[in-house]
Coordinates of C-alpha atoms and ligand atoms in Angstrom, one line a residue:
Chain A
M1 CA 162.4 87.8 67.0
H2 CA 166.0 87.6 68.0
A3 CA 166.7 87.2 71.8
A4 CA 169.9 89.4 71.3
L5 CA 167.4 92.0 70.8
L6 CA 166.1 92.0 74.4
L7 CA 169.5 92.3 75.8
L8 CA 170.3 95.3 73.5
A9 CA 167.1 97.4 74.1
D10 CA 167.4 96.5 78.3
S11 CA 168.2 99.5 80.1
R12 CA 170.3 97.5 82.3
L13 CA 172.9 96.9 79.1
P14 CA 176.1 98.4 81.0
A15 CA 176.6 101.2 78.1
G16 CA 175.9 104.5 79.8
G17 CA 172.5 104.9 79.2
H18 CA 171.4 105.9 82.5
G19 CA 173.1 109.1 82.2
H20 CA 170.9 110.4 79.6
S21 CA 167.3 112.0 79.8
G22 CA 166.9 113.0 76.3
G23 CA 166.0 116.6 77.2
V24 CA 163.7 115.5 79.9
E25 CA 166.0 117.1 82.7
E26 CA 165.8 120.5 81.1
A27 CA 162.1 120.0 80.2
V28 CA 161.3 119.4 83.6
R29 CA 163.3 122.2 84.9
I30 CA 161.5 124.6 82.8
G31 CA 158.2 123.0 83.7
A32 CA 157.5 121.8 80.3
I33 CA 157.1 118.3 81.9
H34 CA 155.4 118.1 85.3
D35 CA 153.0 115.4 85.1
L36 CA 151.9 112.5 83.2
P37 CA 150.0 114.1 80.4
S38 CA 152.6 116.3 79.6
L39 CA 155.2 113.7 79.6
A40 CA 153.1 111.8 77.5
A41 CA 153.0 114.6 74.8
F42 CA 156.9 114.8 75.0
L43 CA 157.5 111.2 74.3
R44 CA 154.8 111.0 71.6
G45 CA 156.8 114.3 70.0
R46 CA 160.1 113.0 70.6
L47 CA 159.0 109.3 69.0
A48 CA 157.6 110.9 65.9
T49 CA 160.9 113.4 65.3
T50 CA 163.9 111.9 67.0
G51 CA 162.6 108.3 67.3
L52 CA 161.7 107.7 63.7
V53 CA 164.9 109.2 62.4
T54 CA 167.0 107.2 64.8
A55 CA 165.2 104.1 64.1
A56 CA 165.8 104.7 60.3
L57 CA 169.7 105.3 60.8
A58 CA 169.7 102.2 63.2
A59 CA 167.9 99.8 60.4
A60 CA 170.4 101.4 57.8
A61 CA 173.4 100.8 59.9
C62 CA 172.2 97.3 60.7
A63 CA 171.7 96.3 56.8
Y64 CA 175.0 97.8 56.2
G65 CA 176.5 95.7 59.1
S66 CA 178.9 93.1 57.9
S67 CA 179.7 94.8 54.6
A68 CA 181.1 97.6 56.2
S69 CA 183.9 100.0 55.1
R70 CA 185.6 102.9 56.9
T71 CA 184.4 105.4 54.4
G72 CA 181.0 103.9 54.6
W73 CA 180.5 104.3 58.2
I74 CA 182.0 107.9 58.0
R75 CA 179.2 108.9 55.3
L76 CA 176.4 107.0 57.4
N77 CA 177.5 108.7 60.5
A78 CA 177.7 112.2 58.6
E79 CA 174.1 111.5 57.4
A80 CA 173.3 111.3 61.4
D81 CA 175.3 114.4 61.9
A82 CA 173.5 116.3 59.4
R83 CA 170.2 115.2 61.0
T84 CA 171.2 116.7 64.5
S85 CA 171.6 120.3 64.6
S86 CA 172.4 121.0 68.1
P87 CA 176.1 120.6 68.7
A88 CA 175.0 119.5 72.4
Q89 CA 173.0 116.7 70.9
R90 CA 175.8 115.8 68.7
D91 CA 177.9 115.3 71.3
A92 CA 175.8 113.6 73.6
G93 CA 175.0 111.0 70.7
R94 CA 178.4 110.5 69.9
T95 CA 179.5 110.0 73.5
Q96 CA 176.5 107.4 73.9
G97 CA 177.5 105.8 70.7
R98 CA 181.1 105.6 71.9
L99 CA 180.2 103.9 75.2
L100 CA 177.8 101.5 73.4
L101 CA 180.5 100.2 71.0
R102 CA 182.9 99.6 74.1
T103 CA 180.5 97.6 75.9
A104 CA 179.2 95.6 72.9
R105 CA 182.8 94.9 71.0
R106 CA 183.5 92.9 74.5
I107 CA 179.9 91.0 74.4
W108 CA 179.6 90.6 70.4
P109 CA 183.2 90.9 69.2
S110 CA 183.4 91.4 65.5
P111 CA 185.4 92.9 62.8
A112 CA 182.5 95.3 61.7
L113 CA 182.4 96.9 64.9
D114 CA 186.2 97.0 65.2
V115 CA 186.2 99.1 61.8
L116 CA 183.5 101.2 63.0
A117 CA 185.2 102.1 66.1
E118 CA 188.6 102.8 64.3
S119 CA 186.9 105.0 61.5
L120 CA 185.3 107.3 64.2
P121 CA 187.1 107.5 67.4
Q122 CA 185.3 110.1 68.9
G123 CA 182.3 108.0 68.6
A124 CA 179.5 107.1 66.1
H125 CA 176.0 108.6 66.6
H126 CA 174.1 106.3 68.9
P127 CA 171.7 105.0 66.3
V128 CA 174.6 104.4 64.1
A129 CA 176.3 102.3 66.5
L130 CA 173.1 100.6 67.8
G131 CA 172.5 99.4 64.3
A132 CA 176.0 98.2 63.7
V133 CA 175.8 96.5 67.2
A134 CA 172.2 94.9 66.3
S135 CA 173.9 93.2 63.3
A136 CA 176.8 91.9 64.9
A137 CA 174.4 90.5 67.5
G138 CA 172.5 88.8 65.0
C139 CA 169.6 91.1 64.7
V140 CA 167.9 92.1 61.3
P141 CA 167.2 96.0 60.5
G142 CA 163.6 95.9 61.7
E143 CA 164.7 94.7 65.0
A144 CA 167.6 97.2 65.1
A145 CA 164.9 100.2 64.5
L146 CA 162.5 98.9 67.3
A147 CA 165.5 99.0 69.6
A148 CA 166.4 102.6 68.3
A149 CA 162.7 103.6 68.8
Y150 CA 162.2 101.9 72.3
T151 CA 165.3 103.5 73.8
A152 CA 164.2 106.9 72.2
V153 CA 161.2 106.8 74.6
T154 CA 162.0 104.8 77.6
G155 CA 165.1 106.8 78.4
P156 CA 163.5 109.5 78.7
A157 CA 160.3 108.1 80.6
T158 CA 162.7 106.7 83.0
A159 CA 164.3 110.1 83.5
A160 CA 161.0 111.8 84.2
V161 CA 160.3 108.8 86.9
R162 CA 163.5 109.9 88.7
L163 CA 163.2 113.6 88.4
L164 CA 159.4 114.0 89.1
G165 CA 158.6 110.8 91.1
L166 CA 156.0 110.1 88.7
D167 CA 154.2 106.6 89.4
P168 CA 156.4 104.3 87.4
V169 CA 153.6 101.7 86.6
A170 CA 151.4 104.9 85.0
V171 CA 154.6 105.8 83.3
H172 CA 154.9 102.5 81.9
G173 CA 151.4 102.3 81.0
L174 CA 152.1 105.0 78.9
L175 CA 155.1 103.4 77.2
A176 CA 152.7 100.7 76.4
G177 CA 150.4 102.9 74.9
L178 CA 153.1 103.8 72.4
A179 CA 153.9 99.9 71.4
P180 CA 151.8 100.2 68.4
D181 CA 153.5 103.4 67.1
L182 CA 156.8 101.5 67.9
E183 CA 155.8 98.6 65.7
R184 CA 155.0 100.8 63.0
I185 CA 158.0 102.6 63.0
A186 CA 160.2 99.7 63.0
A187 CA 158.1 98.2 60.4
T188 CA 158.6 101.0 58.1
A189 CA 161.9 102.1 58.9
P190 CA 164.1 102.4 55.3
T191 CA 167.3 101.0 55.2
D192 CA 168.1 102.8 52.0
W193 CA 170.1 106.0 52.6
E194 CA 168.8 108.1 50.1
A195 CA 165.1 107.7 51.9
L196 CA 166.3 108.3 55.3
P197 CA 163.8 110.8 56.9
A198 CA 165.1 114.0 58.5
H199 CA 162.4 115.2 60.7
A200 CA 163.5 118.0 62.8
A201 CA 162.6 118.6 66.5
P202 CA 163.6 122.2 67.3
A203 CA 162.1 122.2 70.7
L204 CA 164.4 119.2 71.5
D205 CA 167.4 121.2 69.7
L206 CA 166.6 124.0 72.1
L207 CA 166.5 121.8 75.5
A208 CA 169.6 120.2 74.6
E209 CA 171.5 123.4 74.1
R210 CA 169.9 125.1 77.3
H211 CA 170.8 121.8 79.2
I212 CA 174.5 121.7 78.4
R213 CA 174.8 125.5 79.8
A214 CA 172.7 124.7 83.1
E215 CA 174.6 125.0 86.5
L216 CA 173.3 121.8 87.8
R217 CA 173.1 118.8 85.7
L218 CA 172.4 115.3 86.9
F219 CA 172.4 114.0 83.5
V220 CA 174.8 113.9 80.6
S221 CA 172.2 115.0 78.0
Chain B
M1 CA 188.3 94.7 96.6
G2 CA 190.9 92.0 96.6
A3 CA 192.9 91.3 93.7
N4 CA 192.1 91.9 90.3
H5 CA 194.6 90.9 87.8
D6 CA 192.9 89.7 85.0
D7 CA 193.3 92.9 82.9
H8 CA 190.5 93.6 80.3
H9 CA 191.1 97.3 80.3
H10 CA 192.6 98.8 77.1
A11 CA 195.7 100.1 78.3
A12 CA 196.6 103.8 77.0
D13 CA 200.3 103.1 77.9
P14 CA 202.2 100.0 76.3
H15 CA 204.0 99.8 79.8
G16 CA 200.6 99.2 81.4
R17 CA 197.9 101.4 82.7
A18 CA 197.5 103.3 86.0
L19 CA 196.4 102.0 89.1
R20 CA 192.2 103.0 89.5
L21 CA 191.3 103.6 92.9
G22 CA 187.9 104.1 93.7
I23 CA 186.8 106.4 96.6
G24 CA 183.4 105.8 98.2
G25 CA 180.8 106.5 101.1
P26 CA 177.9 108.4 102.1
V27 CA 177.1 111.9 101.3
G28 CA 179.4 114.4 103.1
S29 CA 181.8 112.1 104.9
G30 CA 184.7 113.7 103.0
K31 CA 185.5 111.8 99.6
T32 CA 186.2 115.1 97.7
A33 CA 188.3 116.4 100.9
L34 CA 190.3 113.0 101.0
T35 CA 190.6 113.2 97.0
A36 CA 192.0 116.7 97.3
A37 CA 194.3 115.6 100.3
L38 CA 195.8 112.7 98.1
C39 CA 196.5 115.1 95.3
R40 CA 198.3 117.7 97.5
T41 CA 200.2 114.8 99.3
L42 CA 201.0 112.6 96.3
G43 CA 200.8 114.8 93.2
Q44 CA 204.7 115.9 93.4
S45 CA 205.8 112.0 93.3
L46 CA 203.0 110.4 91.1
R47 CA 201.2 111.4 88.0
L48 CA 197.4 111.8 88.7
G49 CA 194.2 111.9 87.1
V50 CA 190.6 112.3 89.1
V51 CA 187.3 111.3 88.0
T52 CA 184.6 113.0 90.0
N53 CA 180.9 111.4 90.0
D54 CA 179.1 113.9 92.2
I55 CA 175.4 113.9 91.6
Y56 CA 175.5 117.7 91.6
T57 CA 177.3 118.1 88.4
T58 CA 180.7 119.5 88.2
E59 CA 180.6 120.7 92.0
D60 CA 183.3 118.4 93.1
A61 CA 185.7 119.2 90.3
D62 CA 185.4 122.7 90.9
F63 CA 186.0 122.2 94.2
L64 CA 189.4 120.3 93.4
R65 CA 190.2 122.7 91.0
K66 CA 189.7 125.9 93.2
A67 CA 191.7 123.9 95.8
G68 CA 194.7 124.2 93.1
V69 CA 195.8 120.8 93.9
L70 CA 195.5 119.2 90.5
D71 CA 195.8 120.8 86.9
P72 CA 191.8 121.2 86.1
E73 CA 192.4 119.6 82.8
R74 CA 193.2 116.4 84.7
I75 CA 189.9 116.4 86.5
A76 CA 186.9 114.9 84.5
A77 CA 183.3 114.9 85.7
V78 CA 181.0 112.2 85.1
Q79 CA 177.0 112.8 85.3
T80 CA 175.2 109.7 86.9
G81 CA 171.5 110.4 86.2
C82 CA 170.5 110.4 89.5
C83 CA 172.1 107.0 90.0
P84 CA 175.5 107.4 91.5
H85 CA 175.5 103.9 92.4
T86 CA 174.9 102.4 89.2
A87 CA 177.6 104.4 87.4
I88 CA 180.2 102.7 89.8
R89 CA 178.8 99.3 89.8
D90 CA 176.1 98.2 87.4
D91 CA 177.0 100.4 84.2
I92 CA 180.5 101.6 84.6
A93 CA 180.9 102.4 80.9
A94 CA 180.7 106.4 81.6
N95 CA 183.5 106.0 84.2
L96 CA 185.6 103.8 82.3
D97 CA 185.6 106.1 79.5
A98 CA 186.4 109.3 81.5
V99 CA 189.3 107.0 83.1
E100 CA 190.7 106.2 79.8
T101 CA 190.3 109.5 78.1
L102 CA 192.4 111.0 81.0
E103 CA 195.0 108.1 80.2
E104 CA 195.1 108.9 76.6
R105 CA 195.5 112.8 77.0
F106 CA 197.8 113.0 80.1
G107 CA 199.5 109.5 80.1
P108 CA 201.2 107.5 81.4
L109 CA 199.7 108.0 84.6
D110 CA 200.5 106.2 87.9
L111 CA 196.9 106.7 89.7
V112 CA 193.5 107.4 88.5
I113 CA 191.2 108.3 91.5
V114 CA 187.6 107.7 90.8
E115 CA 185.3 109.6 93.5
S116 CA 181.8 108.2 93.8
G117 CA 178.6 110.4 94.0
G118 CA 177.7 110.1 97.7
D119 CA 175.5 107.0 98.3
N120 CA 174.4 104.6 101.1
L121 CA 176.3 101.8 103.2
T122 CA 175.8 99.4 100.3
A123 CA 177.4 101.0 97.4
T124 CA 180.7 99.5 96.2
F125 CA 182.9 99.9 92.9
S126 CA 182.8 96.9 90.5
R127 CA 186.2 95.7 89.9
G128 CA 185.8 96.3 86.3
L129 CA 186.2 99.8 87.3
A130 CA 188.3 100.2 90.5
D131 CA 191.3 98.0 91.1
R132 CA 191.2 98.9 94.9
Q133 CA 188.9 101.0 96.8
I134 CA 188.6 103.1 99.8
F135 CA 185.3 103.7 101.8
V136 CA 184.9 106.9 103.8
L137 CA 182.8 107.2 106.7
D138 CA 182.6 110.0 109.1
V139 CA 182.1 110.1 112.9
S140 CA 179.2 112.6 112.7
G141 CA 177.0 109.5 111.4
G142 CA 177.3 108.2 114.8
D143 CA 179.7 105.2 116.3
K144 CA 177.2 102.7 115.3
V145 CA 177.9 103.2 111.6
P146 CA 180.7 100.6 111.4
R147 CA 178.7 98.0 113.5
K148 CA 176.1 97.8 110.8
G149 CA 178.4 96.8 108.2
G150 CA 177.6 96.7 104.5
P151 CA 179.7 96.0 101.6
G152 CA 181.3 99.2 101.5
V153 CA 182.5 99.0 105.1
T154 CA 183.4 95.4 105.3
T155 CA 185.3 94.8 101.9
A156 CA 186.7 97.9 101.1
D157 CA 190.7 97.6 100.7
L158 CA 190.8 100.5 103.3
L159 CA 188.2 102.1 105.7
V160 CA 188.8 105.8 106.4
I161 CA 186.7 107.2 109.3
N162 CA 187.2 110.9 108.6
K163 CA 186.0 114.0 111.0
T164 CA 187.7 112.9 113.9
D165 CA 187.9 116.3 115.1
L166 CA 184.2 116.4 115.3
A167 CA 184.2 113.3 117.7
P168 CA 183.8 115.1 121.1
M169 CA 181.3 117.4 119.5
V170 CA 179.0 114.6 118.7
G171 CA 179.7 112.0 121.3
A172 CA 181.4 109.7 118.9
D173 CA 183.5 107.0 120.7
L174 CA 186.6 106.3 118.5
T175 CA 187.8 103.3 120.4
V176 CA 184.1 101.7 119.8
M177 CA 184.2 102.7 116.1
S178 CA 187.6 100.8 115.8
R179 CA 186.6 98.0 117.6
D180 CA 183.4 97.3 115.7
A181 CA 185.0 97.9 112.2
A182 CA 188.0 95.4 113.1
A183 CA 185.2 92.8 114.1
V184 CA 183.5 93.3 110.5
R185 CA 186.4 93.7 108.3
D186 CA 188.5 90.5 109.0
G187 CA 191.9 92.3 109.2
R188 CA 191.6 95.0 106.5
P189 CA 192.8 98.3 107.5
V190 CA 190.9 100.9 108.9
L191 CA 192.6 104.6 109.3
F192 CA 191.0 107.6 111.3
T193 CA 191.7 110.7 109.9
S194 CA 190.7 114.7 110.3
V195 CA 191.3 116.1 106.6
R196 CA 190.3 119.5 108.3
E197 CA 193.3 119.4 110.8
E198 CA 195.6 117.6 108.6
P199 CA 194.9 118.8 104.9
G200 CA 197.5 116.2 103.5
A201 CA 196.1 113.1 105.0
H202 CA 199.5 111.5 105.3
A203 CA 198.6 108.1 106.5
V204 CA 196.3 107.3 104.1
A205 CA 198.5 108.7 101.3
T206 CA 201.2 106.3 102.6
W207 CA 198.9 103.5 102.0
V208 CA 197.9 104.9 98.6
S209 CA 201.7 104.9 97.4
G210 CA 202.3 101.4 98.5
L211 CA 199.5 100.3 96.4
V212 CA 200.7 102.3 93.5
E213 CA 204.4 100.9 94.0
S214 CA 203.0 97.1 94.1
W215 CA 200.8 97.9 91.2
V216 CA 203.7 99.2 89.1
R217 CA 205.8 96.0 90.5
D218 CA 203.4 93.6 89.3
H219 CA 202.1 95.7 86.1
G220 CA 205.3 96.6 84.9
H221 CA 204.5 100.4 84.4
E222 CA 207.8 102.3 84.1
P223 CA 208.2 104.9 87.1
D224 CA 210.5 106.6 84.7
H225 CA 209.5 110.3 84.5
V226 CA 208.2 111.8 87.7
P227 CA 207.1 115.6 87.5
A228 CA 209.4 118.2 89.3
Ligands
GDP1 N1 185.2 119.1 110.7 C1 185.6 118.5 109.5 N2 184.8 118.8 108.4 C2 185.3 118.0 107.3 C3 186.7 117.0 107.2 N3 186.5 116.7 106.0 C4 185.5 117.2 105.2 N4 185.0 118.2 106.1 C5 183.8 118.9 105.4 O1 182.7 118.0 105.4 C6 181.9 118.6 104.1 C7 181.8 117.5 103.0 O2 183.1 117.0 102.7 P1 183.2 116.7 101.2 O3 184.6 116.2 101.2 O4 182.5 117.6 100.1 O5 182.4 115.5 101.5 P2 181.7 114.3 100.1 O6 180.4 114.6 99.8 O7 182.0 112.9 100.8 O8 182.8 114.6 98.9 C8 182.6 119.8 103.4 O9 182.0 121.1 104.1 C9 184.0 119.5 104.3 O10 184.9 120.6 104.2 C10 186.9 116.8 108.6 O11 188.0 116.2 108.9 N5 186.8 117.4 109.6
MG2 MG1 182.2 114.7 96.9

């Protein structure tokens, strides 16, 4: 395992991740998440849908990494777009990707990241950016997939701790319980673009659309 | 906080970027009121942008828009995910992005103000985000607050003690506040304001204009066109 993976997956990476709840803020508002079991169900569902898709996109971007051309990045990003039906989620994903690239280009400068940033000035989707950054940092596709799957559940879990005052140790216990799933997803993430999964999560799409219209928002997404 | 001349930001303008001024301080001390006052007083002579981080969504941005002090398009709101402190110090990516987006859209700008979400006495801006910072306290928190210090009070480039109109009501002794602030601030300036009674906050505005002038001098920003 490459040590840079730890930096990439760390919530302290200064790339704006703390502002995103991945649908948790809205789910808390409507009462869908209110305790540990309901959070556990949300995280399992998120991992099996968005988590799986983002892991595969990150792995594909990482594999594509150094051989990258403008048109290639635009095409891979279009694959991410096609798998994100909610406009609010597309915006949030591109914003997160843009912020990650802004940070990573200073930490791991590389021509491939420059090309990616220039090809998609509005921002590459977060998993695409994450995979590209993982490659620039020296990680392999399976590691990029692991980081993507991991952040797909840890960000929302932290948001739930902040919003509901849940016991942080109990929530980390939940995350530890998901570790085998994270490993399985990372190990099986395809890097082949034709094989990219497209699991949909209509509930997450609806939460994102409601969230963006809410009067009070503490999180970007 | 002090000089920060190793500029690693991407400048939107080839002549240099705007001065970035952080305004921090506890909830309710008057950060938004002061931001509005600065826009009111400086809006004619400087090209401005504002980024707000209020934890309650776009509330501050809405207040500024309604106050009619700045073109609403020039006010960007950043959501901090319940972590106002993180967004100005440990992970400044979203704020930098907002500042640069304003500069790209409306640049060249002379001054971008970043108002933090209300936080506690230990909150300060990263030098990677703000070139200079103001910390705003108010007298209603009690006249002991400056004595408590904390990095905001002790190291901000300017300490503003607002709501002096309330001092008699809350029994706050301004002389005590002034003396205690001077004792912990090692010569850095302190200004007393009542934005309620003096909506232009001219003393603070004068201090800010001075900053912008020296910023332009040191960074070669062309003060060519000034909005009418
Ligand atoms: N009495 C008095 N009230 C003030 C003054 N400045 C601001 N306020 C009020 O204090 C409240 C909080 O101000 P605001 O600017 O929103 O504080 P922020 O949370 O620091 O941005 C508002 O109701 C303001 O109208 C002042 O100088 N005197
Ligand atoms: Mg405010």
